[in-house]
mmCIF file of C-alpha atoms in Angstrom:
data_model
loop_
_atom_site.group_PDB
_atom_site.id
_atom_site.type_symbol
_atom_site.label_atom_id
_atom_site.label_comp_id
_atom_site.label_asym_id
_atom_site.label_seq_id
_atom_site.Cartn_x
_atom_site.Cartn_y
_atom_site.Cartn_z
ATOM 1 C CA UNK D 1 53.347 1.226 40.666
ATOM 2 C CA UNK D 2 52.214 -0.027 37.402
ATOM 3 C CA UNK D 3 48.691 0.824 36.182
ATOM 4 C CA UNK D 4 46.153 -1.920 34.618
ATOM 5 C CA UNK D 5 46.337 -2.389 30.377
ATOM 6 C CA UNK D 6 42.581 -2.295 28.920
ATOM 7 C CA UNK D 7 44.155 -4.732 26.148
ATOM 8 C CA UNK D 8 40.522 -4.800 24.717
ATOM 9 C CA UNK D 9 40.852 -0.517 24.150
ATOM 10 C CA UNK D 10 43.982 -1.045 23.193
ATOM 11 C CA UNK D 11 42.814 -3.222 20.518
ATOM 12 C CA UNK D 12 40.123 -1.538 19.286
ATOM 13 C CA UNK D 13 42.119 1.317 18.016
ATOM 14 C CA UNK D 14 45.412 -0.495 16.709
ATOM 15 C CA UNK D 15 42.642 -2.731 14.570
ATOM 16 C CA UNK D 16 43.156 -1.696 11.202
ATOM 17 C CA UNK D 17 39.935 -2.736 9.099
ATOM 18 C CA UNK D 18 38.516 0.615 6.953
ATOM 19 C CA UNK D 19 41.799 2.419 6.254
ATOM 20 C CA UNK D 20 42.510 2.959 3.084
ATOM 21 C CA UNK D 21 43.612 6.272 1.924
ATOM 22 C CA UNK D 22 46.752 8.171 3.602
ATOM 23 C CA UNK D 23 44.830 9.973 6.175
ATOM 24 C CA UNK D 24 43.461 7.742 7.579
ATOM 25 C CA UNK D 25 46.216 5.799 8.268
ATOM 26 C CA UNK D 26 47.801 8.873 9.432
ATOM 27 C CA UNK D 27 44.571 9.170 11.470
ATOM 28 C CA UNK D 28 45.639 5.484 12.480
ATOM 29 C CA UNK D 29 48.562 6.467 14.232
ATOM 30 C CA UNK D 30 47.570 9.227 16.246
ATOM 31 C CA UNK D 31 44.831 7.195 17.476
ATOM 32 C CA UNK D 32 47.097 4.059 18.184
ATOM 33 C CA UNK D 33 50.218 6.710 19.601
ATOM 34 C CA UNK D 34 47.043 8.268 22.070
ATOM 35 C CA UNK D 35 45.926 5.565 23.622
ATOM 36 C CA UNK D 36 48.791 3.430 24.114
ATOM 37 C CA UNK D 37 49.806 6.897 26.460
ATOM 38 C CA UNK D 38 46.752 6.076 28.033
ATOM 39 C CA UNK D 39 46.862 2.489 28.679
ATOM 40 C CA UNK D 40 50.015 2.016 29.398
ATOM 41 C CA UNK D 41 51.287 0.334 32.779
ATOM 42 C CA UNK D 42 53.322 3.729 33.809
ATOM 43 C CA UNK D 43 51.905 6.660 35.290
ATOM 44 C CA UNK D 44 54.396 9.179 33.583
ATOM 45 C CA UNK D 45 53.232 8.460 30.352
ATOM 46 C CA UNK D 46 49.644 8.048 31.268
ATOM 47 C CA UNK D 47 49.857 11.488 32.608
ATOM 48 C CA UNK D 48 50.908 12.239 29.184
ATOM 49 C CA UNK D 49 47.862 11.213 27.643
ATOM 50 C CA UNK D 50 45.510 14.121 27.979
ATOM 51 C CA UNK D 51 48.355 16.925 26.244
ATOM 52 C CA UNK D 52 49.853 14.165 23.938
ATOM 53 C CA UNK D 53 45.807 14.002 22.517
ATOM 54 C CA UNK D 54 46.103 18.077 21.868
ATOM 55 C CA UNK D 55 49.369 17.894 20.402
ATOM 56 C CA UNK D 56 50.268 14.947 18.242
ATOM 57 C CA UNK D 57 54.000 15.837 17.992
ATOM 58 C CA UNK D 58 54.287 14.601 21.870
ATOM 59 C CA UNK D 59 52.040 11.766 20.516
ATOM 60 C CA UNK D 60 54.313 10.978 18.161
ATOM 61 C CA UNK D 61 57.663 12.006 20.750
ATOM 62 C CA UNK D 62 57.472 9.456 23.176
ATOM 63 C CA UNK D 63 54.853 6.258 20.831
ATOM 64 C CA UNK D 64 58.327 3.548 21.338
ATOM 65 C CA UNK D 65 57.871 4.619 24.798
ATOM 66 C CA UNK D 66 54.490 3.744 25.214
ATOM 67 C CA UNK D 67 54.376 0.564 22.733
ATOM 68 C CA UNK D 68 57.125 -0.563 24.892
ATOM 69 C CA UNK D 69 55.161 -0.500 28.077
ATOM 70 C CA UNK D 70 52.231 -1.461 27.287
ATOM 71 C CA UNK D 71 53.952 -4.374 24.921
ATOM 72 C CA UNK D 72 55.062 -5.932 27.851
ATOM 73 C CA UNK D 73 51.622 -6.090 29.166
ATOM 74 C CA UNK D 74 50.077 -7.448 26.854
ATOM 75 C CA UNK D 75 49.612 -11.171 26.319
ATOM 76 C CA UNK D 76 50.440 -13.464 24.169
ATOM 77 C CA UNK D 77 47.369 -13.428 21.300
ATOM 78 C CA UNK D 78 47.149 -9.901 22.213
ATOM 79 C CA UNK D 79 50.793 -9.509 20.660
ATOM 80 C CA UNK D 80 49.900 -12.007 18.205
ATOM 81 C CA UNK D 81 47.193 -9.437 16.730
ATOM 82 C CA UNK D 82 48.718 -5.811 17.253
ATOM 83 C CA UNK D 83 51.568 -7.939 15.792
ATOM 84 C CA UNK D 84 49.415 -8.581 12.126
ATOM 85 C CA UNK D 85 47.554 -5.151 11.966
ATOM 86 C CA UNK D 86 51.251 -3.899 11.982
ATOM 87 C CA UNK D 87 52.233 -5.525 9.109
ATOM 88 C CA UNK D 88 49.091 -5.065 7.672
ATOM 89 C CA UNK D 89 49.861 -1.177 7.546
ATOM 90 C CA UNK D 90 53.274 -2.226 6.745
ATOM 91 C CA UNK D 91 51.849 -3.719 3.958
ATOM 92 C CA UNK D 92 48.898 -0.785 3.113
ATOM 93 C CA UNK D 93 49.704 0.948 0.262
ATOM 94 C CA UNK D 94 48.084 4.575 1.326
ATOM 95 C CA UNK D 95 50.548 4.042 4.341
ATOM 96 C CA UNK D 96 52.632 7.939 4.104
ATOM 97 C CA UNK D 97 56.087 7.823 4.831
ATOM 98 C CA UNK D 98 56.189 9.859 8.094
ATOM 99 C CA UNK D 99 53.983 6.908 9.327
ATOM 100 C CA UNK D 100 55.477 4.069 7.886
ATOM 101 C CA UNK D 101 58.709 5.880 9.362
ATOM 102 C CA UNK D 102 57.188 5.499 12.736
ATOM 103 C CA UNK D 103 57.193 1.905 12.531
ATOM 104 C CA UNK D 104 60.555 1.443 11.667
ATOM 105 C CA UNK D 105 61.784 3.486 14.327
ATOM 106 C CA UNK D 106 59.391 1.605 16.336
ATOM 107 C CA UNK D 107 61.239 -1.971 15.280
ATOM 108 C CA UNK D 108 64.826 -0.636 15.511
ATOM 109 C CA UNK D 109 63.568 0.806 18.839
ATOM 110 C CA UNK D 110 62.380 -2.693 20.232
ATOM 111 C CA UNK D 111 65.322 -4.615 18.849
ATOM 112 C CA UNK D 112 67.820 -2.318 20.707
ATOM 113 C CA UNK D 113 65.336 -3.526 23.718
ATOM 114 C CA UNK D 114 66.305 -7.235 22.869
ATOM 115 C CA UNK D 115 62.385 -7.233 22.466
ATOM 116 C CA UNK D 116 62.881 -7.529 18.739
ATOM 117 C CA UNK D 117 58.937 -7.472 17.194
ATOM 118 C CA UNK D 118 58.371 -11.116 15.074
ATOM 119 C CA UNK D 119 58.102 -8.933 11.260
ATOM 120 C CA UNK D 120 60.088 -10.777 8.937
ATOM 121 C CA UNK D 121 63.427 -8.614 7.779
ATOM 122 C CA UNK D 122 62.926 -8.587 4.082
ATOM 123 C CA UNK D 123 59.624 -6.693 4.330
ATOM 124 C CA UNK D 124 61.342 -4.228 7.077
ATOM 125 C CA UNK D 125 63.945 -3.630 4.888
ATOM 126 C CA UNK D 126 62.385 -4.077 1.564
ATOM 127 C CA UNK D 127 60.337 -0.970 3.565
ATOM 128 C CA UNK D 128 63.823 1.005 4.866
ATOM 129 C CA UNK D 129 64.264 1.225 1.573
ATOM 130 C CA UNK D 130 61.750 3.153 0.190
ATOM 131 C CA UNK D 131 61.489 5.847 2.613
ATOM 132 C CA UNK D 132 64.648 6.149 1.916
ATOM 133 C CA UNK D 133 66.226 5.090 5.218
ATOM 134 C CA UNK D 134 69.176 4.117 3.932
ATOM 135 C CA UNK D 135 70.985 3.117 7.933
ATOM 136 C CA UNK D 136 68.548 0.694 8.776
ATOM 137 C CA UNK D 137 67.662 -0.777 4.859
ATOM 138 C CA UNK D 138 71.603 -1.891 5.186
ATOM 139 C CA UNK D 139 71.026 -3.731 8.971
ATOM 140 C CA UNK D 140 67.986 -5.170 7.629
ATOM 141 C CA UNK D 141 69.011 -6.586 4.828
ATOM 142 C CA UNK D 142 72.942 -7.273 6.652
ATOM 143 C CA UNK D 143 70.650 -9.826 8.791
ATOM 144 C CA UNK D 144 69.091 -10.838 5.506
ATOM 145 C CA UNK D 145 72.396 -12.427 4.059
ATOM 146 C CA UNK D 146 73.802 -13.977 7.679
ATOM 147 C CA UNK D 147 70.078 -15.952 8.147
ATOM 148 C CA UNK D 148 70.501 -16.798 4.254
ATOM 149 C CA UNK D 149 72.889 -19.440 4.278
ATOM 150 C CA UNK D 150 74.618 -19.108 -0.216
ATOM 151 C CA UNK D 151 73.085 -15.125 -0.354
ATOM 152 C CA UNK D 152 70.169 -14.696 -2.620
ATOM 153 C CA UNK D 153 71.685 -12.387 -5.106
ATOM 154 C CA UNK D 154 68.828 -10.301 -4.763
ATOM 155 C CA UNK D 155 70.022 -9.216 -1.264
ATOM 156 C CA UNK D 156 73.789 -8.884 -2.790
ATOM 157 C CA UNK D 157 72.422 -6.589 -5.428
ATOM 158 C CA UNK D 158 70.535 -4.420 -2.512
ATOM 159 C CA UNK D 159 73.138 -4.531 -0.391
ATOM 160 C CA UNK D 160 76.054 -3.235 -2.935
ATOM 161 C CA UNK D 161 73.262 -0.500 -3.818
ATOM 162 C CA UNK D 162 72.393 0.308 0.009
ATOM 163 C CA UNK D 163 76.109 0.177 0.692
ATOM 164 C CA UNK D 164 77.070 3.192 -2.404
ATOM 165 C CA UNK D 165 73.807 5.038 -1.288
ATOM 166 C CA UNK D 166 75.858 5.374 2.125
ATOM 167 C CA UNK D 167 78.379 6.524 -0.267
ATOM 168 C CA UNK D 168 81.189 3.231 1.094
ATOM 169 C CA UNK D 169 82.009 1.935 -1.882
ATOM 170 C CA UNK D 170 84.381 -0.650 -0.278
ATOM 171 C CA UNK D 171 81.291 -1.856 1.847
ATOM 172 C CA UNK D 172 79.990 -2.100 -1.370
ATOM 173 C CA UNK D 173 82.934 -4.119 -3.117
ATOM 174 C CA UNK D 174 83.251 -5.907 0.262
ATOM 175 C CA UNK D 175 79.966 -8.188 0.311
ATOM 176 C CA UNK D 176 81.240 -9.633 -3.274
#
């Protein structure tokens, strides 16, 4: 049996107003992770919420599952609001790398589940580079390369640099 999702409660939790420091963003991520479990339509995930609220590692470990379970139940206007909050978070100056990596992993997880988040691949690629997540960066830069008719010089340069970082000199030469 699927349990109901309290969309307004989730929305209050994903709001990004008054977040600026690394600690603010880490707390935002912790609260969002727990609330996604608390509001999950899955009884199994919902049962994890009390433990996750006192054991943050559990909340981080099942974040993607909690997100997908709630995402599939959200109405369009709530999905749009959530994406706006995620984009604000991804663009935040004080965002800790650990939280950024969790959000990048979420985008990748959603893509594997055929539920791509509507976030620009250029932004995801740039953020992956910032996190030194070169395999993810390569994936997003390749998507960017494929989507642009004549590839932008910056995209070609990024693909070469990423392939070199991944110690794939043949692939770097193949871009040219």
